[in-house]
mmCIF file of C-alpha atoms in Angstrom:
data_model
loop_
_atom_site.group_PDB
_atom_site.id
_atom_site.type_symbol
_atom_site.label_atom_id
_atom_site.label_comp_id
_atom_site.label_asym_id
_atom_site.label_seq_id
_atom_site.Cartn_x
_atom_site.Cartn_y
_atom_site.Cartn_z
ATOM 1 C CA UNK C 1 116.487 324.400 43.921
ATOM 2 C CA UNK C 2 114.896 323.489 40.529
ATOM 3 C CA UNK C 3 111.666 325.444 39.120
ATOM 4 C CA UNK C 4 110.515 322.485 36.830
ATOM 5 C CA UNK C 5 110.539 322.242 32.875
ATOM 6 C CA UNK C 6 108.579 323.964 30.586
ATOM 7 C CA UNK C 7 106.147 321.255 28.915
ATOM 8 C CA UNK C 8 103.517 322.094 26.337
ATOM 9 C CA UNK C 9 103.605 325.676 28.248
ATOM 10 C CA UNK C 10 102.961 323.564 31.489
ATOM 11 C CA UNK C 11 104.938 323.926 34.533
ATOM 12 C CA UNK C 12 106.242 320.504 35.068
ATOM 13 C CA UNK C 13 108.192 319.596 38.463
ATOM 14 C CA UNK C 14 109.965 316.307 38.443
ATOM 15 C CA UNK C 15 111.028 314.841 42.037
ATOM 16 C CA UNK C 16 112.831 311.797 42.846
ATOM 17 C CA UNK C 17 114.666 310.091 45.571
ATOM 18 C CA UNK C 18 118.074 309.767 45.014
ATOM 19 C CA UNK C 19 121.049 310.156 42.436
ATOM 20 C CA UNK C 20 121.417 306.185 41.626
ATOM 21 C CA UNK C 21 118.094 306.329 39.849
ATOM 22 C CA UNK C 22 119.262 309.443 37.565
ATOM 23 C CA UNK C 23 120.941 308.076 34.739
ATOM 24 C CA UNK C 24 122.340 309.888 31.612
ATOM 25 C CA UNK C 25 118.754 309.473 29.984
ATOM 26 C CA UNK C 26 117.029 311.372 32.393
ATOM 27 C CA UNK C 27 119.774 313.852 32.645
ATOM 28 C CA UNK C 28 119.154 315.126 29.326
ATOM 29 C CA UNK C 29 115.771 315.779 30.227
ATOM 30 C CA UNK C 30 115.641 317.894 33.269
ATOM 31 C CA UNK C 31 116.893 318.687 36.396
ATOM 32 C CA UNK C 32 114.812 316.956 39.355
ATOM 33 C CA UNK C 33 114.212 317.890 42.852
ATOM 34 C CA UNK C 34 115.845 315.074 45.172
ATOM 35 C CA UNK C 35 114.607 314.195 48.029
ATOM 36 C CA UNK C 36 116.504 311.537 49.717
ATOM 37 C CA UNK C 37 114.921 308.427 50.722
ATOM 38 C CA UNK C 38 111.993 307.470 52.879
ATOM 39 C CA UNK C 39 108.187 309.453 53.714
ATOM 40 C CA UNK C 40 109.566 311.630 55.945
ATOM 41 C CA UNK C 41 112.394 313.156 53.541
ATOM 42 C CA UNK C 42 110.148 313.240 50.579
ATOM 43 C CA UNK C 43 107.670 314.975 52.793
ATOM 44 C CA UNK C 44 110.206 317.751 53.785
ATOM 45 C CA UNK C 45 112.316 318.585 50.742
ATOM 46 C CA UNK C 46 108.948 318.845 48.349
ATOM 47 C CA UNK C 47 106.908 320.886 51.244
ATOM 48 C CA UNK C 48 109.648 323.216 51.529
ATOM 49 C CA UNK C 49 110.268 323.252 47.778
ATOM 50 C CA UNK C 50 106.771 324.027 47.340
ATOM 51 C CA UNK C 51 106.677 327.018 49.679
ATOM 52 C CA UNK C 52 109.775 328.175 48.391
ATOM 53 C CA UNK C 53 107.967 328.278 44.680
ATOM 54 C CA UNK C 54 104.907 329.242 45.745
ATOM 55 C CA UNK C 55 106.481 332.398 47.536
ATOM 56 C CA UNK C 56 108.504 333.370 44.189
ATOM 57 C CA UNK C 57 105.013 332.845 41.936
ATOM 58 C CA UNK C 58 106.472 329.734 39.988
ATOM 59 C CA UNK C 59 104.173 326.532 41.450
ATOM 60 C CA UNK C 60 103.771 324.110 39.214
ATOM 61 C CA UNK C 61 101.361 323.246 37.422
ATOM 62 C CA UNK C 62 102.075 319.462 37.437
ATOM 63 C CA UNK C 63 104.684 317.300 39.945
ATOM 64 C CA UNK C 64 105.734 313.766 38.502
ATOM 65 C CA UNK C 65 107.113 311.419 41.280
ATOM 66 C CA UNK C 66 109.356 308.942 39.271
ATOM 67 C CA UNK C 67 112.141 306.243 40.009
ATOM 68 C CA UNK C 68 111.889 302.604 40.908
ATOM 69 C CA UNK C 69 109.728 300.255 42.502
ATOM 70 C CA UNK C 70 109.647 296.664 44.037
ATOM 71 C CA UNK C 71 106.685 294.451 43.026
ATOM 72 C CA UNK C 72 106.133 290.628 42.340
ATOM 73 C CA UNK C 73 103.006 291.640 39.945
ATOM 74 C CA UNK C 74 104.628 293.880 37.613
ATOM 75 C CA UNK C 75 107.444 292.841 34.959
ATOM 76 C CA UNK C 76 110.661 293.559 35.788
ATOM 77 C CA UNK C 77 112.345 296.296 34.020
ATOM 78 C CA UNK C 78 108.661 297.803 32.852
ATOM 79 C CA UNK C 79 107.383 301.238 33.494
ATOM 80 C CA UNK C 80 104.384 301.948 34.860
ATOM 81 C CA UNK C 81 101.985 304.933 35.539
ATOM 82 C CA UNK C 82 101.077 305.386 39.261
ATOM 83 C CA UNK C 83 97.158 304.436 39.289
ATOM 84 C CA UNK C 84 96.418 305.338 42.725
ATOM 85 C CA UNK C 85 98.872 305.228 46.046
ATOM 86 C CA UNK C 86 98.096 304.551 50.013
ATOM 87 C CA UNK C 87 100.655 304.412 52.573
ATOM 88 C CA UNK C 88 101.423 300.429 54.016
ATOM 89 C CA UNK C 89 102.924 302.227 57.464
ATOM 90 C CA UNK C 90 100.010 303.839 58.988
ATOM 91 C CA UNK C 91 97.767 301.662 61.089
ATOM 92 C CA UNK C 92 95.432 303.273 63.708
ATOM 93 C CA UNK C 93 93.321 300.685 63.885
ATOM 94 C CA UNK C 94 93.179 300.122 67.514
ATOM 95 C CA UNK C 95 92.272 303.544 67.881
ATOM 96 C CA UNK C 96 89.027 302.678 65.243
ATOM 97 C CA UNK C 97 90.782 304.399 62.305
ATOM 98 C CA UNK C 98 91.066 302.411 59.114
ATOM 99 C CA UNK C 99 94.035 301.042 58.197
ATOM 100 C CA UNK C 100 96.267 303.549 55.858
ATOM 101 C CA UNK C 101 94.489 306.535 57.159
ATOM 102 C CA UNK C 102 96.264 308.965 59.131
ATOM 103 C CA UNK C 103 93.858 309.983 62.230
ATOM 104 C CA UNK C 104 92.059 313.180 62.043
ATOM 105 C CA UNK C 105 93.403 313.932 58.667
ATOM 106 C CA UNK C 106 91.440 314.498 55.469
ATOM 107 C CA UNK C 107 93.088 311.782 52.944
ATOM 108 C CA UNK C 108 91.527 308.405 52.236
ATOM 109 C CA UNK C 109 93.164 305.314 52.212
ATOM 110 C CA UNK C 110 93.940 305.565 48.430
ATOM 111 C CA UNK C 111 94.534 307.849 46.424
ATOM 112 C CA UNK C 112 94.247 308.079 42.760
ATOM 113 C CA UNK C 113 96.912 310.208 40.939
ATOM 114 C CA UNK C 114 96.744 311.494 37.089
ATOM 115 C CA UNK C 115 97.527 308.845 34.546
ATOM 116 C CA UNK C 116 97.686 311.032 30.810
ATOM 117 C CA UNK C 117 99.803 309.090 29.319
ATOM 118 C CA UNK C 118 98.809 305.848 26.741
ATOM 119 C CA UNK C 119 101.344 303.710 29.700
ATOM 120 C CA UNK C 120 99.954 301.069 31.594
ATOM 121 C CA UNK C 121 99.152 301.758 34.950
ATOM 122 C CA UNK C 122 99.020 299.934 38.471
ATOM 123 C CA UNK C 123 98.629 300.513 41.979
ATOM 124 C CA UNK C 124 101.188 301.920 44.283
ATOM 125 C CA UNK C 125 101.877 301.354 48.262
ATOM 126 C CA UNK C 126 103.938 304.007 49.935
ATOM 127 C CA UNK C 127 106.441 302.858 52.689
ATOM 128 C CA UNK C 128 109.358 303.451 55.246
ATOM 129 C CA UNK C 129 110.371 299.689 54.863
ATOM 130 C CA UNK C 130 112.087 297.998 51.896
ATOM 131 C CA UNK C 131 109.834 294.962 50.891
ATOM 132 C CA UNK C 132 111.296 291.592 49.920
ATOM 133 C CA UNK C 133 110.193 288.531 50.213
ATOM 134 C CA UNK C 134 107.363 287.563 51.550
ATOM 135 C CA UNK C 135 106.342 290.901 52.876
ATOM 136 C CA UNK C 136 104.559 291.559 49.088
ATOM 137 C CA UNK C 137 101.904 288.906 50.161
ATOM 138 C CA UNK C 138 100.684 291.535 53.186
ATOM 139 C CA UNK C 139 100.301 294.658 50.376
ATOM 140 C CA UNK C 140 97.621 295.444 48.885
ATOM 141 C CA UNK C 141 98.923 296.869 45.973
ATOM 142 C CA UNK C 142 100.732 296.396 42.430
ATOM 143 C CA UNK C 143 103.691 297.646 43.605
ATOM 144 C CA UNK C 144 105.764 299.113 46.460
ATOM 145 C CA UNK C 145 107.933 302.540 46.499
ATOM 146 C CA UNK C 146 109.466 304.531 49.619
ATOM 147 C CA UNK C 147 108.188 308.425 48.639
ATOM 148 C CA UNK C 148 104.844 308.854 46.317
ATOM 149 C CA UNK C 149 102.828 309.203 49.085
ATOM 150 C CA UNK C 150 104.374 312.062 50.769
ATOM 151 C CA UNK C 151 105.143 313.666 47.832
ATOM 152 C CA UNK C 152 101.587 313.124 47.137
ATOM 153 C CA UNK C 153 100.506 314.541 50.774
ATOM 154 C CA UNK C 154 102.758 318.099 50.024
ATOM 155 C CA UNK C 155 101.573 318.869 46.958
ATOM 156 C CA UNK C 156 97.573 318.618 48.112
ATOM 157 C CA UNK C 157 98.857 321.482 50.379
ATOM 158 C CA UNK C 158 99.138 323.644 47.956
ATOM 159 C CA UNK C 159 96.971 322.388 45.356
ATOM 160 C CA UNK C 160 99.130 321.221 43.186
ATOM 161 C CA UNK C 161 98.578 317.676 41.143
ATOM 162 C CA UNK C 162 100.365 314.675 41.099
ATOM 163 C CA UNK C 163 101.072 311.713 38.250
ATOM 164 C CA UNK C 164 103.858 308.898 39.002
ATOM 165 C CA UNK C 165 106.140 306.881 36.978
ATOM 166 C CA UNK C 166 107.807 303.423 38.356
ATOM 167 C CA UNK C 167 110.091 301.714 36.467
ATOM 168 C CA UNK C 168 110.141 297.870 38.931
ATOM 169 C CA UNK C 169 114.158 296.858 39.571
ATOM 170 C CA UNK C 170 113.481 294.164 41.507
ATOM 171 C CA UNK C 171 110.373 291.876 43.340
ATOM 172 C CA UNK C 172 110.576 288.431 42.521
ATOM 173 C CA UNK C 173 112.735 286.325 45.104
ATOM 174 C CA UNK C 174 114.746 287.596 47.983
ATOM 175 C CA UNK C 175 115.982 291.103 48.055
ATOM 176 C CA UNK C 176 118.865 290.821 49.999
ATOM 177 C CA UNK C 177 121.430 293.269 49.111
ATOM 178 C CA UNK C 178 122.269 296.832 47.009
ATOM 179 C CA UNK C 179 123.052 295.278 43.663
ATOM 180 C CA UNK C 180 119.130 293.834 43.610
ATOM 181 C CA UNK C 181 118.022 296.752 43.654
ATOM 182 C CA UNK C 182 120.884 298.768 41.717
ATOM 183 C CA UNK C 183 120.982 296.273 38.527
ATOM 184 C CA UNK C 184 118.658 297.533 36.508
ATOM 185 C CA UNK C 185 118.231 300.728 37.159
ATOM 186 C CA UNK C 186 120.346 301.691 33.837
ATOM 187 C CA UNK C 187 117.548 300.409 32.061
ATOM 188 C CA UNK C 188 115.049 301.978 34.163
ATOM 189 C CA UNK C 189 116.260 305.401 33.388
ATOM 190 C CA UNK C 190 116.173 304.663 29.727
ATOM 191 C CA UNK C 191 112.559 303.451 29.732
ATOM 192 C CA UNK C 192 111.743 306.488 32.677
ATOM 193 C CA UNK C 193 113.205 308.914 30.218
ATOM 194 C CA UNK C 194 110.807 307.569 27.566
ATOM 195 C CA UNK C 195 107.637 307.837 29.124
ATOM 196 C CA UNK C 196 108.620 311.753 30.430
ATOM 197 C CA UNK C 197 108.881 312.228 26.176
ATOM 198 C CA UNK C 198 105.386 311.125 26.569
ATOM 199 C CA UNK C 199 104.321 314.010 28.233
ATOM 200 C CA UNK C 200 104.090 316.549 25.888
ATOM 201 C CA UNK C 201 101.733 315.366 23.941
ATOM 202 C CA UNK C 202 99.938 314.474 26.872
ATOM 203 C CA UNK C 203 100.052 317.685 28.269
ATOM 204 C CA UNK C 204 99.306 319.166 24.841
ATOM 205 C CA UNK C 205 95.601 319.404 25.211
#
């Protein structure tokens, strides 16, 4: 289990989904934690990665959630900073809970994340479904990913903070099969790799 990079003397955890998105670029730049895909394995490897940290005295001091996104807003093949992040499957709202909140829980709808890099940033909706399509035009957001949110939701457990990086491999048109999604992502984990080179400076303060 990885214990994060040293960044500008910061404790820096990386986390991302799965191997496809972690090119040679990335590679060279640390060792992730990988989740597997979906809120509900992001939620259990970086809880348990967490405690496991925590118990040894080596938290970090800073978790980036990176790797792709869908969106029909944001240019293909960009990176992006994660603005803020909500989660599209959570809907109590027969029960009177507004939509994206989970009942009797202590999260809002949205949350905002750390943005300290000079990176443009955009909004980010958290989800168990891969969006294609039409679906987009139901989201209220910039841009859709399968994990933030959860990793998000672990690391307030123990206090620690969050910032995101998306690189978007795919959104316009119909996504309707593994290469849409898979085509760009050597690209992705160039441009990823260059925005984590951002962070020391960043960090540096």
């Amino acid at each position: 289990m990885p214990d994060g990079e040293m960044i500008a003397n910061r404790r820096v955890l990386f986390v991302m989904a799965v191997e496809a998105e972690y090119g040679p670029h990335l590679r060279a730049r640390f060792n992730p934690l990988m989740t597997g895909v979906g809120p509900v394995e992001a939620a259990l490897a970086t809880g348990i990665a967490l405690q496991d940290m925590r118990q040894r005295q080596v938290l970090p001091d800073l978790v980036v959630s990176l790797g792709s996104a869908g969106s029909r807003i944001c240019t293909l093949g960009e990176v992006y900073q994660v603005a803020s992040v909500s989660w599209r499957d959570m809907d109590a709202s027969r029960l009177g809970f507004p939509k994206g909140i989970t009942p009797f829980s202590d999260h809002p709808a949205e949350m905002p994340l750390h943005t300290p890099l000079e990176l443009r940033s955009a909004r980010l909706s958290t989800g168990a479904d891969i969006v294609g399509g039409e679906d987009y035009a139901a989201i209220d957001a910039d841009m859709v990913d399968m994990e933030t949110f959860a990793v998000v939701r672990a690391c307030q457990r123990f206090g620690v903070p969050v910032m995101g990086l998306r690189g978007i491999s795919d959104g316009p048109g119909e996504l309707a099969d593994m290469l849409g999604w898979t085509q760009l992502l050597a690209l992705l984990d160039e441009r990823l790799a260059q925005a984590v080179d951002m962070l020391a400076d960043a960090l540096d303060v």
